[in-house]
Short mmCIF file of C-alpha atoms in Angstrom, two decimals:
data_model
loop_
_atom_site.label_atom_id
_atom_site.label_comp_id
_atom_site.label_asym_id
_atom_site.label_seq_id
_atom_site.Cartn_x
_atom_site.Cartn_y
_atom_site.Cartn_z
CA UNK A 1 0.00 0.00 0.00
CA UNK A 2 1.20 3.55 -0.62
CA UNK A 3 0.65 6.42 1.75
CA UNK A 4 2.04 9.93 1.60
CA UNK A 5 4.45 10.72 4.41
CA UNK A 6 2.87 14.15 4.61
CA UNK A 7 -0.64 12.75 5.17
CA UNK A 8 -1.59 14.29 8.51
CA UNK A 9 -5.33 14.05 8.08
CA UNK A 10 -7.60 13.17 10.98
CA UNK A 11 -8.68 10.10 9.04
CA UNK A 12 -5.10 8.84 8.81
CA UNK A 13 -4.54 9.44 12.52
CA UNK A 14 -7.79 7.61 13.32
CA UNK A 15 -6.87 4.63 11.11
CA UNK A 16 -3.47 4.21 12.74
CA UNK A 17 -4.95 4.69 16.22
CA UNK A 18 -7.69 2.08 15.74
CA UNK A 19 -5.22 -0.43 14.31
CA UNK A 20 -2.80 0.09 17.21
CA UNK A 21 -5.59 -0.08 19.80
CA UNK A 22 -6.89 -3.36 18.38
CA UNK A 23 -3.41 -4.90 18.59
CA UNK A 24 -2.81 -3.54 22.12
CA UNK A 25 -6.15 -4.55 23.61
CA UNK A 26 -6.46 -8.06 22.12
CA UNK A 27 -3.92 -9.77 24.46
CA UNK A 28 -5.46 -8.42 27.71
CA UNK A 29 -8.90 -9.54 26.50
CA UNK A 30 -7.53 -13.00 25.77
CA UNK A 31 -5.93 -13.10 29.22
CA UNK A 32 -9.32 -12.38 30.81
CA UNK A 33 -10.76 -15.37 28.93
CA UNK A 34 -7.80 -17.52 29.98
CA UNK A 35 -8.30 -16.55 33.64
CA UNK A 36 -12.02 -17.31 33.43
CA UNK A 37 -11.41 -20.72 31.86
CA UNK A 38 -8.61 -21.73 34.25
CA UNK A 39 -10.52 -20.33 37.23
CA UNK A 40 -13.02 -23.17 36.84
CA UNK A 41 -10.23 -25.67 37.55
CA UNK A 42 -9.67 -24.32 41.06
CA UNK A 43 -7.91 -21.68 43.12
CA UNK A 44 -4.44 -23.23 42.91
CA UNK A 45 -4.51 -23.30 39.13
CA UNK A 46 -5.82 -19.74 38.92
CA UNK A 47 -3.11 -18.49 41.26
CA UNK A 48 -0.47 -20.37 39.26
CA UNK A 49 -1.69 -18.86 35.98
CA UNK A 50 -1.66 -15.38 37.51
CA UNK A 51 1.94 -15.70 38.67
CA UNK A 52 3.19 -17.33 35.46
CA UNK A 53 1.53 -14.80 33.16
CA UNK A 54 2.98 -12.01 35.30
CA UNK A 55 6.50 -13.30 34.60
CA UNK A 56 5.78 -13.62 30.88
CA UNK A 57 4.28 -10.12 30.86
CA UNK A 58 7.28 -8.57 32.60
CA UNK A 59 9.63 -10.19 30.08
CA UNK A 60 7.53 -8.98 27.14
CA UNK A 61 7.23 -5.45 28.56
CA UNK A 62 11.00 -5.06 28.78
CA UNK A 63 11.32 -5.99 25.08
CA UNK A 64 8.77 -3.60 23.60
CA UNK A 65 11.68 -1.75 21.97
CA UNK A 66 11.26 -4.30 19.19
CA UNK A 67 7.97 -2.63 18.27
CA UNK A 68 8.43 0.99 19.38
CA UNK A 69 12.05 1.37 18.28
CA UNK A 70 11.44 -0.37 14.97
CA UNK A 71 8.41 1.81 14.23
CA UNK A 72 10.49 4.97 14.66
CA UNK A 73 13.34 3.77 12.45
CA UNK A 74 11.12 2.19 9.77
CA UNK A 75 8.89 5.26 9.61
CA UNK A 76 11.92 7.48 8.98
CA UNK A 77 13.00 5.39 6.00
CA UNK A 78 9.46 5.05 4.72
CA UNK A 79 9.03 8.82 4.82
CA UNK A 80 12.30 9.27 2.92
CA UNK A 81 10.93 7.03 0.15
CA UNK A 82 13.14 4.09 1.13
CA UNK A 83 10.53 1.35 1.61
CA UNK A 84 13.19 -1.33 1.14
CA UNK A 85 15.20 0.22 3.97
CA UNK A 86 12.09 0.36 6.14
CA UNK A 87 11.51 -3.37 5.61
CA UNK A 88 15.20 -4.05 6.27
CA UNK A 89 14.74 -2.45 9.70
CA UNK A 90 12.04 -5.06 10.30
CA UNK A 91 14.34 -7.86 9.17
CA UNK A 92 17.12 -6.83 11.55
CA UNK A 93 14.68 -6.32 14.45
CA UNK A 94 13.37 -9.82 13.76
CA UNK A 95 16.88 -11.28 13.96
CA UNK A 96 17.32 -9.54 17.33
CA UNK A 97 13.93 -10.89 18.47
CA UNK A 98 14.81 -14.46 17.51
CA UNK A 99 18.22 -14.30 19.21
CA UNK A 100 16.90 -12.72 22.41
CA UNK A 101 13.90 -15.06 22.47
CA UNK A 102 16.02 -18.19 22.19
CA UNK A 103 18.39 -16.89 24.87
CA UNK A 104 15.44 -16.30 27.20
CA UNK A 105 14.17 -19.85 26.65
CA UNK A 106 17.61 -21.28 27.47
CA UNK A 107 17.93 -19.14 30.62
CA UNK A 108 14.36 -19.24 31.93
CA UNK A 109 13.62 -22.95 31.47
CA UNK A 110 16.00 -24.14 34.22
CA UNK A 111 15.37 -21.01 36.38
CA UNK A 112 11.56 -21.24 36.26
CA UNK A 113 11.09 -23.23 39.52
CA UNK A 114 13.37 -20.88 41.47
CA UNK A 115 11.61 -17.79 40.12
CA UNK A 116 8.22 -19.24 41.03
CA UNK A 117 9.34 -20.21 44.54
CA UNK A 118 10.54 -16.64 45.04
CA UNK A 119 7.28 -15.09 43.81
CA UNK A 120 4.86 -17.48 45.49
CA UNK A 121 6.59 -17.45 48.87
CA UNK A 122 6.01 -19.95 51.67
CA UNK A 123 2.31 -19.61 52.44
CA UNK A 124 -0.26 -22.43 52.53
CA UNK A 125 -0.21 -24.57 49.39
CA UNK A 126 2.64 -22.44 48.00
CA UNK A 127 4.57 -25.48 46.76
CA UNK A 128 1.63 -26.71 44.69
CA UNK A 129 1.03 -23.27 43.17
CA UNK A 130 4.74 -22.83 42.37
CA UNK A 131 4.88 -26.27 40.74
CA UNK A 132 1.82 -25.57 38.59
CA UNK A 133 3.15 -22.14 37.60
CA UNK A 134 6.54 -23.63 36.69
CA UNK A 135 4.90 -26.16 34.38
CA UNK A 136 2.81 -23.46 32.65
CA UNK A 137 5.78 -21.11 32.17
CA UNK A 138 8.08 -23.82 30.83
CA UNK A 139 5.60 -24.60 28.06
CA UNK A 140 4.65 -21.00 27.24
CA UNK A 141 8.30 -19.81 27.18
CA UNK A 142 8.87 -21.65 23.90
CA UNK A 143 6.57 -19.08 22.30
CA UNK A 144 8.71 -16.12 23.36
CA UNK A 145 10.83 -16.00 20.15
CA UNK A 146 7.62 -15.84 18.14
CA UNK A 147 6.12 -13.22 20.48
CA UNK A 148 9.20 -11.09 19.81
CA UNK A 149 8.82 -11.69 16.07
CA UNK A 150 5.30 -10.31 16.38
CA UNK A 151 6.62 -7.22 18.15
CA UNK A 152 9.17 -6.60 15.41
CA UNK A 153 6.50 -7.23 12.78
CA UNK A 154 4.15 -4.73 14.38
CA UNK A 155 7.02 -2.25 14.49
CA UNK A 156 8.03 -2.21 10.84
CA UNK A 157 4.46 -2.55 9.56
CA UNK A 158 3.37 0.46 11.61
CA UNK A 159 6.41 2.24 10.20
CA UNK A 160 5.24 1.69 6.61
CA UNK A 161 1.66 2.43 7.76
CA UNK A 162 0.27 -1.00 6.94
CA UNK A 163 -2.64 -0.90 9.37
CA UNK A 164 -4.80 -3.85 8.32
CA UNK A 165 -2.54 -6.90 8.38
CA UNK A 166 -1.24 -6.60 11.99
CA UNK A 167 -4.81 -6.60 13.30
CA UNK A 168 -5.69 -9.66 11.23
CA UNK A 169 -2.59 -11.57 12.35
CA UNK A 170 -3.17 -10.84 16.05
CA UNK A 171 -6.89 -11.63 15.89
CA UNK A 172 -6.30 -14.90 14.00
CA UNK A 173 -3.68 -16.10 16.49
CA UNK A 174 -5.68 -15.21 19.59
CA UNK A 175 -8.91 -16.60 18.13
CA UNK A 176 -7.24 -19.97 17.63
CA UNK A 177 -5.82 -19.73 21.17
CA UNK A 178 -9.30 -18.89 22.54
CA UNK A 179 -10.78 -22.07 21.06
CA UNK A 180 -7.84 -24.18 22.20
CA UNK A 181 -7.77 -22.85 25.76
CA UNK A 182 -11.38 -23.92 26.32
CA UNK A 183 -10.91 -27.26 24.56
CA UNK A 184 -7.55 -28.31 25.98
CA UNK A 185 -8.14 -27.06 29.53
CA UNK A 186 -11.52 -28.72 30.05
CA UNK A 187 -11.51 -31.45 27.41
CA UNK A 188 -14.44 -30.19 25.34
CA UNK A 189 -14.94 -29.87 21.58
CA UNK A 190 -13.21 -33.21 21.10
CA UNK A 191 -9.91 -32.12 22.69
CA UNK A 192 -8.12 -34.03 25.46
CA UNK A 193 -8.50 -32.61 28.99
CA UNK A 194 -5.05 -31.31 29.97
CA UNK A 195 -5.93 -28.89 32.76
CA UNK A 196 -3.54 -25.98 33.32
CA UNK A 197 -0.93 -27.25 30.80
CA UNK A 198 -3.70 -27.00 28.19
CA UNK A 199 -3.83 -23.25 28.81
CA UNK A 200 -0.06 -23.00 28.25
CA UNK A 201 -0.25 -25.03 25.01
CA UNK A 202 -3.10 -22.84 23.72
CA UNK A 203 -1.03 -19.75 24.52
CA UNK A 204 2.00 -21.21 22.76
CA UNK A 205 0.08 -22.16 19.60
CA UNK A 206 -1.82 -18.86 19.40
CA UNK A 207 1.28 -16.70 19.88
CA UNK A 208 3.22 -18.96 17.56
CA UNK A 209 0.66 -18.61 14.79
CA UNK A 210 0.67 -14.82 15.06
CA UNK A 211 4.47 -14.74 14.97
CA UNK A 212 4.53 -17.07 11.97
CA UNK A 213 2.10 -14.84 10.04
CA UNK A 214 4.29 -11.79 10.70
CA UNK A 215 7.37 -13.78 9.62
CA UNK A 216 5.75 -14.91 6.36
CA UNK A 217 4.78 -11.33 5.55
CA UNK A 218 8.31 -10.11 6.29
CA UNK A 219 9.90 -12.75 4.06
CA UNK A 220 7.52 -11.91 1.22
CA UNK A 221 8.07 -8.17 1.57
CA UNK A 222 11.86 -8.51 1.77
CA UNK A 223 11.95 -11.14 -0.97
CA UNK A 224 11.28 -8.51 -3.63
CA UNK A 225 14.77 -7.14 -2.91
CA UNK A 226 16.48 -10.50 -3.16
CA UNK A 227 17.87 -12.89 -0.55
CA UNK A 228 20.45 -10.36 0.65
CA UNK A 229 17.63 -8.38 2.24
CA UNK A 230 17.07 -11.21 4.73
CA UNK A 231 20.66 -11.46 5.94
CA UNK A 232 21.77 -10.03 9.29
CA UNK A 233 23.13 -6.48 9.01
CA UNK A 234 25.27 -5.83 12.08
CA UNK A 235 25.48 -2.07 11.56
CA UNK A 236 21.69 -1.72 11.54
CA UNK A 237 21.32 -4.06 14.51
CA UNK A 238 23.87 -2.09 16.53
CA UNK A 239 21.94 1.12 15.88
CA UNK A 240 18.70 -0.58 16.90
CA UNK A 241 20.26 -1.88 20.10
CA UNK A 242 21.39 1.62 21.09
CA UNK A 243 17.76 2.77 20.94
CA UNK A 244 16.75 -0.48 22.65
CA UNK A 245 19.05 0.31 25.58
CA UNK A 246 17.30 3.64 26.17
CA UNK A 247 13.81 2.15 25.86
CA UNK A 248 14.63 -0.78 28.16
CA UNK A 249 15.95 1.56 30.87
CA UNK A 250 12.81 3.68 30.49
CA UNK A 251 10.58 0.60 30.76
CA UNK A 252 12.48 -0.74 33.79
CA UNK A 253 11.93 2.52 35.65
CA UNK A 254 8.16 2.06 35.17
CA UNK A 255 8.30 -1.53 36.39
CA UNK A 256 10.35 -0.79 39.51
CA UNK A 257 8.05 2.06 40.53
CA UNK A 258 4.80 0.17 40.03
CA UNK A 259 6.09 -2.97 41.76
CA UNK A 260 7.27 -0.82 44.67
CA UNK A 261 3.88 0.88 44.84
CA UNK A 262 2.12 -2.50 45.02
CA UNK A 263 4.51 -3.70 47.74
CA UNK A 264 3.95 -0.58 49.87
CA UNK A 265 0.17 -0.62 49.32
CA UNK A 266 0.10 -4.22 50.57
CA UNK A 267 1.65 -3.07 53.85
CA UNK A 268 -1.25 -0.70 54.49
CA UNK A 269 -3.78 -3.54 54.56
CA UNK A 270 -5.90 -5.85 52.40
CA UNK A 271 -8.51 -3.20 51.55
CA UNK A 272 -5.84 -0.70 50.55
CA UNK A 273 -3.95 -3.04 48.23
CA UNK A 274 -7.21 -4.20 46.64
CA UNK A 275 -8.31 -0.60 46.11
CA UNK A 276 -4.90 0.32 44.69
CA UNK A 277 -5.01 -2.57 42.21
CA UNK A 278 -8.56 -1.79 41.03
CA UNK A 279 -7.77 1.85 40.27
CA UNK A 280 -4.38 0.91 38.81
CA UNK A 281 -6.06 -1.53 36.38
CA UNK A 282 -8.36 1.28 35.21
CA UNK A 283 -5.29 3.51 34.79
CA UNK A 284 -3.56 0.84 32.73
CA UNK A 285 -6.68 0.32 30.60
CA UNK A 286 -6.76 4.04 29.80
CA UNK A 287 -3.02 3.91 29.12
CA UNK A 288 -3.67 1.39 26.34
CA UNK A 289 -6.07 3.76 24.62
CA UNK A 290 -3.79 6.78 24.98
CA UNK A 291 -0.82 4.68 23.85
CA UNK A 292 -2.63 3.85 20.60
CA UNK A 293 -2.80 7.57 19.82
CA UNK A 294 0.88 7.86 20.70
CA UNK A 295 1.69 5.06 18.25
CA UNK A 296 -0.17 6.94 15.50
CA UNK A 297 1.92 10.02 16.30
CA UNK A 298 5.08 7.92 16.28
CA UNK A 299 4.47 6.50 12.79
CA UNK A 300 3.33 9.79 11.23
CA UNK A 301 6.00 11.98 12.83
CA UNK A 302 8.76 9.53 11.86
CA UNK A 303 7.53 9.42 8.26
CA UNK A 304 7.18 13.20 8.05
CA UNK A 305 10.68 13.86 9.41
CA UNK A 306 12.12 11.16 7.16
CA UNK A 307 10.60 13.03 4.21
CA UNK A 308 11.96 16.36 5.50
CA UNK A 309 8.42 17.62 6.09
CA UNK A 310 9.00 19.42 9.40
CA UNK A 311 5.75 21.33 9.09
CA UNK A 312 3.77 18.10 8.68
CA UNK A 313 5.47 16.66 11.79
CA UNK A 314 4.40 19.73 13.76
CA UNK A 315 0.82 19.38 12.51
CA UNK A 316 0.74 15.74 13.66
CA UNK A 317 2.09 16.72 17.07
CA UNK A 318 -0.62 19.35 17.54
CA UNK A 319 -3.49 17.22 16.22
CA UNK A 320 -2.64 14.09 18.17
CA UNK A 321 -2.07 16.06 21.38
CA UNK A 322 -5.45 17.78 21.07
CA UNK A 323 -7.26 14.53 20.30
CA UNK A 324 -5.51 12.70 23.14
CA UNK A 325 -6.23 15.54 25.60
CA UNK A 326 -9.88 15.64 24.53
CA UNK A 327 -10.30 11.88 24.90
CA UNK A 328 -8.60 11.92 28.31
CA UNK A 329 -10.85 14.77 29.53
CA UNK A 330 -13.95 12.85 28.43
CA UNK A 331 -12.71 9.76 30.30
CA UNK A 332 -11.96 11.87 33.39
CA UNK A 333 -15.50 13.28 33.30
CA UNK A 334 -16.96 9.76 33.04
CA UNK A 335 -14.91 8.56 36.02
CA UNK A 336 -15.86 11.66 38.02
CA UNK A 337 -19.59 11.26 37.36
CA UNK A 338 -19.40 7.50 37.94
CA UNK A 339 -17.36 7.70 41.15
CA UNK A 340 -20.21 6.21 43.17
CA UNK A 341 -21.13 3.56 40.60
CA UNK A 342 -18.09 2.27 38.68
CA UNK A 343 -16.12 0.97 41.71
CA UNK A 344 -19.13 -1.19 42.67
CA UNK A 345 -18.69 -3.08 39.40
CA UNK A 346 -15.47 -4.48 40.87
CA UNK A 347 -16.36 -5.06 44.52
CA UNK A 348 -19.14 -4.75 47.08
CA UNK A 349 -16.78 -4.79 50.07
CA UNK A 350 -17.41 -1.53 52.01
CA UNK A 351 -13.81 -1.31 53.26
CA UNK A 352 -12.41 -1.58 49.73
CA UNK A 353 -14.97 0.91 48.39
CA UNK A 354 -13.99 3.35 51.11
CA UNK A 355 -10.29 2.91 50.29
CA UNK A 356 -10.93 3.36 46.53
CA UNK A 357 -12.23 6.87 47.10
CA UNK A 358 -8.67 8.08 47.74
CA UNK A 359 -6.87 7.02 44.51
CA UNK A 360 -10.05 7.49 42.45
CA UNK A 361 -9.83 11.29 42.40
CA UNK A 362 -6.12 11.16 41.67
CA UNK A 363 -7.01 9.08 38.59
CA UNK A 364 -9.57 11.69 37.51
CA UNK A 365 -7.05 14.52 37.95
CA UNK A 366 -4.21 12.69 36.18
CA UNK A 367 -6.03 11.67 33.02
CA UNK A 368 -5.86 15.07 31.26
CA UNK A 369 -2.14 15.27 32.14
CA UNK A 370 -1.65 11.76 30.77
CA UNK A 371 -3.46 12.69 27.57
CA UNK A 372 -0.78 15.28 26.77
CA UNK A 373 2.17 13.24 28.09
CA UNK A 374 1.35 10.10 26.09
CA UNK A 375 0.83 12.06 22.87
CA UNK A 376 4.11 13.95 23.21
CA UNK A 377 5.91 10.72 24.14
CA UNK A 378 4.71 9.34 20.79
CA UNK A 379 5.94 12.43 18.95
CA UNK A 380 9.39 12.17 20.53
CA UNK A 381 9.62 8.42 19.94
CA UNK A 382 8.71 9.01 16.30
CA UNK A 383 11.52 11.55 16.05
CA UNK A 384 13.97 9.00 17.46
CA UNK A 385 14.44 10.98 20.69
CA UNK A 386 14.58 7.84 22.86
CA UNK A 387 17.61 8.99 24.86
CA UNK A 388 15.80 12.13 26.01
CA UNK A 389 12.69 10.14 26.93
CA UNK A 390 14.84 7.74 28.94
CA UNK A 391 16.31 10.62 30.94
CA UNK A 392 12.94 12.34 31.39
CA UNK A 393 11.28 9.16 32.64
CA UNK A 394 14.14 8.35 35.01
CA UNK A 395 13.99 11.90 36.38
CA UNK A 396 10.27 11.61 37.02
CA UNK A 397 10.71 8.23 38.67
CA UNK A 398 13.70 9.09 40.86
CA UNK A 399 12.60 12.62 41.83
CA UNK A 400 8.84 12.13 42.09
CA UNK A 401 7.34 8.66 42.14
CA UNK A 402 9.91 6.47 43.86
CA UNK A 403 10.66 8.74 46.89
CA UNK A 404 6.95 9.36 47.54
CA UNK A 405 6.21 5.63 47.52
CA UNK A 406 8.64 4.86 50.32
CA UNK A 407 8.03 8.09 52.23
CA UNK A 408 4.38 7.04 52.30
CA UNK A 409 5.42 3.88 54.09
CA UNK A 410 7.72 5.68 56.54
CA UNK A 411 5.22 8.41 57.45
CA UNK A 412 2.09 6.29 57.00
CA UNK A 413 0.60 8.51 54.29
CA UNK A 414 -1.32 5.57 52.85
CA UNK A 415 -2.65 5.46 49.28
CA UNK A 416 -2.73 9.25 49.14
CA UNK A 417 1.07 9.32 49.38
CA UNK A 418 1.52 6.63 46.69
CA UNK A 419 -0.82 8.34 44.24
CA UNK A 420 0.69 11.73 44.96
CA UNK A 421 3.94 10.14 43.82
CA UNK A 422 2.31 8.98 40.60
CA UNK A 423 0.89 12.47 40.06
CA UNK A 424 4.34 14.02 40.55
CA UNK A 425 5.78 11.47 38.13
CA UNK A 426 3.28 12.52 35.44
CA UNK A 427 3.75 16.25 36.08
CA UNK A 428 7.54 15.97 35.81
CA UNK A 429 7.18 14.04 32.57
CA UNK A 430 4.74 16.67 31.29
CA UNK A 431 7.17 19.48 32.04
CA UNK A 432 10.14 17.72 30.42
CA UNK A 433 8.45 16.54 27.22
CA UNK A 434 6.65 19.88 26.74
CA UNK A 435 10.00 21.67 27.09
CA UNK A 436 11.56 19.34 24.55
CA UNK A 437 8.76 19.91 22.04
CA UNK A 438 8.98 23.69 22.44
CA UNK A 439 12.76 23.60 22.02
CA UNK A 440 12.37 22.15 18.52
CA UNK A 441 15.41 19.90 19.01
CA UNK A 442 13.35 16.83 18.11
CA UNK A 443 12.83 18.05 14.54
CA UNK A 444 15.77 16.21 12.99
CA UNK A 445 15.01 15.42 9.36
CA UNK A 446 16.20 12.56 7.13
CA UNK A 447 17.09 8.97 8.03
#
């Protein structure tokens, strides 16, 4: 498909946003189905699935540079009229994904029982849960190389603004997994009853199918340039890994802060940690939507700067920021009006409902800030400004979020202290990315 790098229309932004949102939201929806299916086996199996999928999720989150970094680099080349170079970025990212994925399988397979023992602890029935989780993870880990292939595939295809195929590939893979998880876990539809391992096999096959579809598309797209296009290019991979370093550090800072927040919330009591997790899940759900707008900005800004169209890049930045801010304000209004209703969809426990009232209004206040921050993050990622984003995120984490989390524990500030930290984190990020945009230093043209 051919698309002008200077196409900054609202329709183009909407198309890229919807495609990205579909790809981002499909895995969490599948996980909800998986939890519901496994939950009917019993509490031990459900706990084991929760712990094992957490490990797999943390691994995947740290490797999102394969999609975000590849989008930025592919979009630059696509905008410059070098579609072959844009596809080559996808080829090299795929080689990195395969290598890292295989290394993770080799490392994590023998370490799985020790990791699970550490996470599960020594409570009642902990050994059984850890054993079940180890079995699930050891099966599902073999799909990691193909998960990383999917990330790389999403990256370069967003870069060349191919919006339809990634959605199809993800939906096909997860649809197959959805049928298999019901059949293999409970032995229906003519499948053998495998229990929890059936869930892991379904996950492996579904993720594997999606990765295979992305790989086939990559080989076909690169094949037009001859076999040489599929060979490893160490210079390109080195450049990708430099961006990967910055994005991994940025992602790790998020993980450390949110894990610390959960650990501190747990020390305030059962109601507090439950309330914290409910509101945090709503925050993460909204983050997916805002992130889809950021991905649209990333692809369009990268293409515009690659084409030397600085004005078009500025138009994208303004449009996406306004749309993202508007959407976030609407969501904030919905949460504000539904403050007495929405939390009751998650729990009827009066202690938890009382505790939710504290972080709830922080969520409402933060959403408009997040609308701007996520959009400008996308603009800067599209411009290849990953090093600045790394520094800005670390500054927000180390100056705002992280100290407030632990000060809340020391001075017994409760959830108000934790969520004040998150608010400070977002405000610091807002100040830094807004300054960077105003400085104009992100407007570096060419490839």
